[in-house]
């Protein structure tokens, strides 16, 4: 509540922590909250770039004593990054409004495969958040006294909470605060790797000679098959390097217009920075002959070796700054999970694979429910694993390759289907074909290698989420089939609207508003069977007592609409058209009718904002809303459906305003109920089936909807 025009304590705390409400009516809001390519590189590219903190090291260590084969692994990694990046650049071209793995697989393969891709992505993003923040906590506490290690888990949990709050404020606000960390990482790594490689230029020829000898020795010792096995295993062990490359295509809706151009530029920044970092690290490992040391990451050993000859203590401080930037970048990498996870969840909610509440926006115009869910699940996972990075790494990187494979498969199918019609289709098919082959190989290898080590847990959780999504979809589909039966009302009214009310004649043909009359304020959601069902029930219950109607609808802006001013205007135009149909229907039968349309993100809040003006114009207003009622109401149905009418009823009752909830039962065939409801407006002995009553007065012989004796 507000006191004397001042915000309440709760509102002031919310404004301080989360931020003030954003105005949907501000047409520049999309420009203000969208990201240019640089900020997108920071917010979405950090996930990929942070993988250089562990991916290249995993691949290098997997070579064992055959370390000189790392040159081939480095080249293969760069080729894979480039191929996947080019593939996703083509995806961005094909889906300029947002072509993430879920949408792509849904449109190019099938909705079911799209759901599988979406579920895999959701689990992957939860793991991204948990792993990034747990790794960051480990890295930070590796510089602190050993006795402080007991606070590591608490620090990681705090990281989840802080990142969740930052994202509740808005994507752009959260990313801007992380720019200094990201740029520190980039600058320090450019300097240290550039210096390390340039200072060993004279060692290139010996390395080439040693590489030739190593390959020959390995081939004679292991055979070509054994040599390829070592290379492929090391290449696959570095699979974590490629995670995060899909983030840009998933996050296109938050990019600055033109989205496709901004997305492709961001993709280029990601590909170049990640390729150079990965190749630079692997070659530096080889040139400096780095080996694993207990208690230190391989990157830390490398940086100490490179700066060994630097003046003291500047070398130590530089290494410390570089490693701290790596640790903090892992925190930034969690941002990709908070940006893209809720967006995938919202898209799946719009298609009814997930509860529709995950598509709703907060007053900061973010998918608040999705952000809270991603943060909450990450927190549970962090506590369940005690923040153990090695366990989280086992669970990680499987799911993202499921999405990679399905995305590449969808693109291959698209180019083959449109062969000869799309420009340069052979070149594009080849890019996605190579991407499909690489990602399929990595997925198969990672599943085989990690399955017994704990990867089965990821497969089990993802399978469970797929089953849950299927059950949710089935429930929405069955409910929709029952409610679609009510559309017989729309068809019947359009065929013979006299079944609703008798046509007016005489002076009452021109409806007039009487301030002393009772007015039904009907909350509708489009011109449909549900709305007409509510209108008929009002007439049945109140009869001639109500001859004035006010139709109110809130144009709810959710994640599916919040893509630009054009989409919002299209939404408003469609709703105005539906409201006009209600007005034409009621005015054509001698009733006074008006309509109110308001734009917002919360139905309850927007309706309550209209209440004072409605009460002023309609002193005897009675608010009416329909509510879907299930035969077996449960937590499941409450989760999948909103109960806005009950929330409105509580608030209106508190202000002393009557609110009538009219139940709409969905466990019986809706078509039969609709016909029975209409039959109450017919005269049984009328051969034409038209309403009985005195046509000269415009009134029926009995109150509309009341059974005749």
PDB file of C-alpha atoms in Angstrom, residues 523-693:
ATOM      1  CA  UNK A 523     -13.020  -9.612 -17.768  1.00  0.00           C
ATOM      2  CA  UNK A 524     -12.320 -11.270 -21.107  1.00  0.00           C
ATOM      3  CA  UNK A 525      -9.325 -12.709 -22.898  1.00  0.00           C
ATOM      4  CA  UNK A 526     -10.210 -12.450 -26.560  1.00  0.00           C
ATOM      5  CA  UNK A 527     -13.456 -13.036 -28.420  1.00  0.00           C
ATOM      6  CA  UNK A 528     -13.950 -16.733 -27.844  1.00  0.00           C
ATOM      7  CA  UNK A 529     -16.135 -19.389 -26.319  1.00  0.00           C
ATOM      8  CA  UNK A 530     -14.853 -18.658 -22.822  1.00  0.00           C
ATOM      9  CA  UNK A 531     -15.863 -14.998 -23.058  1.00  0.00           C
ATOM     10  CA  UNK A 532     -19.288 -15.737 -24.549  1.00  0.00           C
ATOM     11  CA  UNK A 533     -19.815 -18.451 -21.939  1.00  0.00           C
ATOM     12  CA  UNK A 534     -19.297 -15.795 -19.249  1.00  0.00           C
ATOM     13  CA  UNK A 535     -21.667 -13.345 -21.003  1.00  0.00           C
ATOM     14  CA  UNK A 536     -24.389 -16.006 -21.262  1.00  0.00           C
ATOM     15  CA  UNK A 537     -24.023 -16.893 -17.595  1.00  0.00           C
ATOM     16  CA  UNK A 538     -24.336 -13.221 -16.629  1.00  0.00           C
ATOM     17  CA  UNK A 539     -27.571 -13.004 -18.612  1.00  0.00           C
ATOM     18  CA  UNK A 540     -28.787 -16.265 -17.100  1.00  0.00           C
ATOM     19  CA  UNK A 541     -28.038 -15.204 -13.526  1.00  0.00           C
ATOM     20  CA  UNK A 542     -29.034 -11.532 -13.610  1.00  0.00           C
ATOM     21  CA  UNK A 543     -31.648 -11.449 -16.376  1.00  0.00           C
ATOM     22  CA  UNK A 544     -32.942  -7.961 -17.238  1.00  0.00           C
ATOM     23  CA  UNK A 545     -31.372  -6.486 -14.120  1.00  0.00           C
ATOM     24  CA  UNK A 546     -28.187  -5.863 -16.093  1.00  0.00           C
ATOM     25  CA  UNK A 547     -28.398  -4.057 -19.429  1.00  0.00           C
ATOM     26  CA  UNK A 548     -25.023  -2.275 -19.294  1.00  0.00           C
ATOM     27  CA  UNK A 549     -21.749  -4.045 -20.005  1.00  0.00           C
ATOM     28  CA  UNK A 550     -18.115  -3.035 -19.758  1.00  0.00           C
ATOM     29  CA  UNK A 551     -15.619  -5.453 -21.323  1.00  0.00           C
ATOM     30  CA  UNK A 552     -12.108  -5.233 -19.883  1.00  0.00           C
ATOM     31  CA  UNK A 553      -9.035  -6.947 -21.270  1.00  0.00           C
ATOM     32  CA  UNK A 554      -5.389  -6.630 -20.325  1.00  0.00           C
ATOM     33  CA  UNK A 555      -2.989  -6.917 -23.248  1.00  0.00           C
ATOM     34  CA  UNK A 556      -0.416  -9.080 -21.483  1.00  0.00           C
ATOM     35  CA  UNK A 557       3.092  -8.558 -22.831  1.00  0.00           C
ATOM     36  CA  UNK A 558       4.999 -11.794 -22.320  1.00  0.00           C
ATOM     37  CA  UNK A 559       8.262 -13.130 -23.709  1.00  0.00           C
ATOM     38  CA  UNK A 560       6.555 -14.011 -26.984  1.00  0.00           C
ATOM     39  CA  UNK A 561       5.370 -10.430 -27.557  1.00  0.00           C
ATOM     40  CA  UNK A 562       8.263  -8.466 -26.054  1.00  0.00           C
ATOM     41  CA  UNK A 563      10.362  -8.425 -29.214  1.00  0.00           C
ATOM     42  CA  UNK A 564       9.742  -4.925 -30.502  1.00  0.00           C
ATOM     43  CA  UNK A 565       7.169  -2.081 -30.719  1.00  0.00           C
ATOM     44  CA  UNK A 566       5.620  -3.674 -33.815  1.00  0.00           C
ATOM     45  CA  UNK A 567       4.694  -6.843 -31.926  1.00  0.00           C
ATOM     46  CA  UNK A 568       3.070  -4.840 -29.124  1.00  0.00           C
ATOM     47  CA  UNK A 569       1.051  -2.745 -31.589  1.00  0.00           C
ATOM     48  CA  UNK A 570      -0.052  -5.922 -33.357  1.00  0.00           C
ATOM     49  CA  UNK A 571      -1.193  -7.361 -30.010  1.00  0.00           C
ATOM     50  CA  UNK A 572      -3.217  -4.231 -29.194  1.00  0.00           C
ATOM     51  CA  UNK A 573      -4.804  -4.139 -32.656  1.00  0.00           C
ATOM     52  CA  UNK A 574      -5.933  -7.765 -32.372  1.00  0.00           C
ATOM     53  CA  UNK A 575      -7.442  -7.212 -28.916  1.00  0.00           C
ATOM     54  CA  UNK A 576      -9.269  -4.039 -30.020  1.00  0.00           C
ATOM     55  CA  UNK A 577     -10.784  -6.011 -32.880  1.00  0.00           C
ATOM     56  CA  UNK A 578     -12.025  -8.686 -30.456  1.00  0.00           C
ATOM     57  CA  UNK A 579     -13.456  -6.082 -28.075  1.00  0.00           C
ATOM     58  CA  UNK A 580     -15.292  -4.425 -30.959  1.00  0.00           C
ATOM     59  CA  UNK A 581     -17.001  -7.746 -31.687  1.00  0.00           C
ATOM     60  CA  UNK A 582     -18.300  -7.879 -28.113  1.00  0.00           C
ATOM     61  CA  UNK A 583     -19.533  -4.297 -28.398  1.00  0.00           C
ATOM     62  CA  UNK A 584     -21.276  -4.897 -31.725  1.00  0.00           C
ATOM     63  CA  UNK A 585     -22.936  -7.998 -30.305  1.00  0.00           C
ATOM     64  CA  UNK A 586     -24.313  -6.349 -27.160  1.00  0.00           C
ATOM     65  CA  UNK A 587     -25.229  -3.002 -28.733  1.00  0.00           C
ATOM     66  CA  UNK A 588     -27.053  -4.834 -31.473  1.00  0.00           C
ATOM     67  CA  UNK A 589     -29.384  -6.189 -28.804  1.00  0.00           C
ATOM     68  CA  UNK A 590     -30.251  -2.975 -27.048  1.00  0.00           C
ATOM     69  CA  UNK A 591     -27.545  -3.125 -24.346  1.00  0.00           C
ATOM     70  CA  UNK A 592     -25.160  -0.360 -23.415  1.00  0.00           C
ATOM     71  CA  UNK A 593     -21.605  -1.571 -23.948  1.00  0.00           C
ATOM     72  CA  UNK A 594     -18.126  -0.113 -23.681  1.00  0.00           C
ATOM     73  CA  UNK A 595     -14.628  -1.573 -23.595  1.00  0.00           C
ATOM     74  CA  UNK A 596     -11.363  -0.826 -21.838  1.00  0.00           C
ATOM     75  CA  UNK A 597      -7.959  -2.046 -23.004  1.00  0.00           C
ATOM     76  CA  UNK A 598      -4.827  -1.682 -20.938  1.00  0.00           C
ATOM     77  CA  UNK A 599      -1.274  -2.838 -21.611  1.00  0.00           C
ATOM     78  CA  UNK A 600       0.806  -4.561 -18.966  1.00  0.00           C
ATOM     79  CA  UNK A 601       2.590  -7.594 -17.627  1.00  0.00           C
ATOM     80  CA  UNK A 602       0.366  -8.394 -14.631  1.00  0.00           C
ATOM     81  CA  UNK A 603      -3.393  -8.782 -15.091  1.00  0.00           C
ATOM     82  CA  UNK A 604      -4.234  -8.197 -11.424  1.00  0.00           C
ATOM     83  CA  UNK A 605      -2.144  -5.040 -11.154  1.00  0.00           C
ATOM     84  CA  UNK A 606      -3.499  -3.537 -14.381  1.00  0.00           C
ATOM     85  CA  UNK A 607      -7.141  -4.258 -13.518  1.00  0.00           C
ATOM     86  CA  UNK A 608      -6.722  -2.751 -10.052  1.00  0.00           C
ATOM     87  CA  UNK A 609      -5.282   0.371 -11.684  1.00  0.00           C
ATOM     88  CA  UNK A 610      -8.512   0.683 -13.694  1.00  0.00           C
ATOM     89  CA  UNK A 611     -10.857   0.118 -10.735  1.00  0.00           C
ATOM     90  CA  UNK A 612     -11.077   3.760  -9.482  1.00  0.00           C
ATOM     91  CA  UNK A 613     -12.034   5.136 -12.912  1.00  0.00           C
ATOM     92  CA  UNK A 614     -14.501   2.271 -13.485  1.00  0.00           C
ATOM     93  CA  UNK A 615     -16.187   2.861 -10.129  1.00  0.00           C
ATOM     94  CA  UNK A 616     -16.432   6.578 -10.848  1.00  0.00           C
ATOM     95  CA  UNK A 617     -18.178   6.031 -14.187  1.00  0.00           C
ATOM     96  CA  UNK A 618     -20.175   2.923 -13.150  1.00  0.00           C
ATOM     97  CA  UNK A 619     -21.195   3.397  -9.487  1.00  0.00           C
ATOM     98  CA  UNK A 620     -23.156   0.134  -9.411  1.00  0.00           C
ATOM     99  CA  UNK A 621     -20.552  -2.006 -11.181  1.00  0.00           C
ATOM    100  CA  UNK A 622     -20.342  -5.749 -10.559  1.00  0.00           C
ATOM    101  CA  UNK A 623     -17.080  -7.341 -11.659  1.00  0.00           C
ATOM    102  CA  UNK A 624     -17.410 -10.730 -13.329  1.00  0.00           C
ATOM    103  CA  UNK A 625     -14.753 -13.228 -14.376  1.00  0.00           C
ATOM    104  CA  UNK A 626     -14.752 -16.796 -15.611  1.00  0.00           C
ATOM    105  CA  UNK A 627     -12.546 -19.391 -13.966  1.00  0.00           C
ATOM    106  CA  UNK A 628     -11.634 -22.778 -15.385  1.00  0.00           C
ATOM    107  CA  UNK A 629     -12.428 -25.506 -12.841  1.00  0.00           C
ATOM    108  CA  UNK A 630     -10.945 -29.003 -12.956  1.00  0.00           C
ATOM    109  CA  UNK A 631     -12.599 -32.135 -11.643  1.00  0.00           C
ATOM    110  CA  UNK A 632      -9.443 -33.190  -9.808  1.00  0.00           C
ATOM    111  CA  UNK A 633      -7.803 -29.974  -8.708  1.00  0.00           C
ATOM    112  CA  UNK A 634      -4.206 -30.514  -7.589  1.00  0.00           C
ATOM    113  CA  UNK A 635      -0.857 -28.821  -7.193  1.00  0.00           C
ATOM    114  CA  UNK A 636      -0.154 -29.866 -10.799  1.00  0.00           C
ATOM    115  CA  UNK A 637      -3.169 -27.968 -12.194  1.00  0.00           C
ATOM    116  CA  UNK A 638      -2.454 -24.940  -9.999  1.00  0.00           C
ATOM    117  CA  UNK A 639       1.092 -24.840 -11.304  1.00  0.00           C
ATOM    118  CA  UNK A 640      -0.004 -25.029 -14.947  1.00  0.00           C
ATOM    119  CA  UNK A 641      -2.895 -22.550 -14.806  1.00  0.00           C
ATOM    120  CA  UNK A 642      -3.170 -19.058 -13.393  1.00  0.00           C
ATOM    121  CA  UNK A 643      -5.872 -18.232 -10.870  1.00  0.00           C
ATOM    122  CA  UNK A 644      -6.059 -14.518 -11.588  1.00  0.00           C
ATOM    123  CA  UNK A 645      -9.762 -14.307 -10.789  1.00  0.00           C
ATOM    124  CA  UNK A 646      -9.209 -15.449  -7.199  1.00  0.00           C
ATOM    125  CA  UNK A 647      -6.437 -12.883  -6.704  1.00  0.00           C
ATOM    126  CA  UNK A 648      -8.670 -10.160  -8.118  1.00  0.00           C
ATOM    127  CA  UNK A 649     -11.572 -11.260  -5.955  1.00  0.00           C
ATOM    128  CA  UNK A 650      -9.484 -10.921  -2.777  1.00  0.00           C
ATOM    129  CA  UNK A 651      -8.294  -7.427  -3.668  1.00  0.00           C
ATOM    130  CA  UNK A 652     -11.718  -6.196  -4.785  1.00  0.00           C
ATOM    131  CA  UNK A 653     -13.401  -7.640  -1.693  1.00  0.00           C
ATOM    132  CA  UNK A 654     -10.891  -5.761   0.429  1.00  0.00           C
ATOM    133  CA  UNK A 655     -12.153  -2.546  -1.212  1.00  0.00           C
ATOM    134  CA  UNK A 656     -15.794  -3.545  -0.767  1.00  0.00           C
ATOM    135  CA  UNK A 657     -16.397  -4.149  -4.482  1.00  0.00           C
ATOM    136  CA  UNK A 658     -18.494  -7.183  -5.524  1.00  0.00           C
ATOM    137  CA  UNK A 659     -16.796  -9.736  -7.753  1.00  0.00           C
ATOM    138  CA  UNK A 660     -18.601 -12.754  -9.167  1.00  0.00           C
ATOM    139  CA  UNK A 661     -16.596 -15.796 -10.285  1.00  0.00           C
ATOM    140  CA  UNK A 662     -18.420 -17.933 -12.827  1.00  0.00           C
ATOM    141  CA  UNK A 663     -17.025 -21.469 -12.990  1.00  0.00           C
ATOM    142  CA  UNK A 664     -16.176 -23.057 -16.344  1.00  0.00           C
ATOM    143  CA  UNK A 665     -15.932 -26.791 -15.807  1.00  0.00           C
ATOM    144  CA  UNK A 666     -13.647 -28.709 -18.144  1.00  0.00           C
ATOM    145  CA  UNK A 667     -14.209 -32.334 -17.171  1.00  0.00           C
ATOM    146  CA  UNK A 668     -17.331 -32.698 -19.311  1.00  0.00           C
ATOM    147  CA  UNK A 669     -17.507 -32.271 -23.089  1.00  0.00           C
ATOM    148  CA  UNK A 670     -17.560 -28.499 -23.494  1.00  0.00           C
ATOM    149  CA  UNK A 671     -19.527 -28.673 -26.741  1.00  0.00           C
ATOM    150  CA  UNK A 672     -22.472 -30.379 -25.002  1.00  0.00           C
ATOM    151  CA  UNK A 673     -22.400 -27.852 -22.146  1.00  0.00           C
ATOM    152  CA  UNK A 674     -22.382 -24.971 -24.613  1.00  0.00           C
ATOM    153  CA  UNK A 675     -25.408 -26.334 -26.439  1.00  0.00           C
ATOM    154  CA  UNK A 676     -27.285 -26.894 -23.165  1.00  0.00           C
ATOM    155  CA  UNK A 677     -26.488 -23.350 -22.103  1.00  0.00           C
ATOM    156  CA  UNK A 678     -27.828 -21.968 -25.381  1.00  0.00           C
ATOM    157  CA  UNK A 679     -30.939 -24.136 -25.153  1.00  0.00           C
ATOM    158  CA  UNK A 680     -32.002 -22.135 -22.109  1.00  0.00           C
ATOM    159  CA  UNK A 681     -32.457 -19.104 -24.352  1.00  0.00           C
ATOM    160  CA  UNK A 682     -34.824 -20.924 -26.761  1.00  0.00           C
ATOM    161  CA  UNK A 683     -38.593 -21.198 -26.510  1.00  0.00           C
ATOM    162  CA  UNK A 684     -39.349 -24.919 -26.374  1.00  0.00           C
ATOM    163  CA  UNK A 685     -42.452 -24.648 -28.535  1.00  0.00           C
ATOM    164  CA  UNK A 686     -40.945 -22.257 -31.064  1.00  0.00           C
ATOM    165  CA  UNK A 687     -40.430 -24.096 -34.352  1.00  0.00           C
ATOM    166  CA  UNK A 688     -37.780 -21.637 -35.421  1.00  0.00           C
ATOM    167  CA  UNK A 689     -35.898 -22.042 -32.180  1.00  0.00           C
ATOM    168  CA  UNK A 690     -35.777 -18.265 -31.722  1.00  0.00           C
ATOM    169  CA  UNK A 691     -36.039 -16.647 -28.300  1.00  0.00           C
ATOM    170  CA  UNK A 692     -39.545 -16.095 -27.090  1.00  0.00           C
ATOM    171  CA  UNK A 693     -40.750 -12.780 -25.779  1.00  0.00           C
TER     172      UNK A 693
END
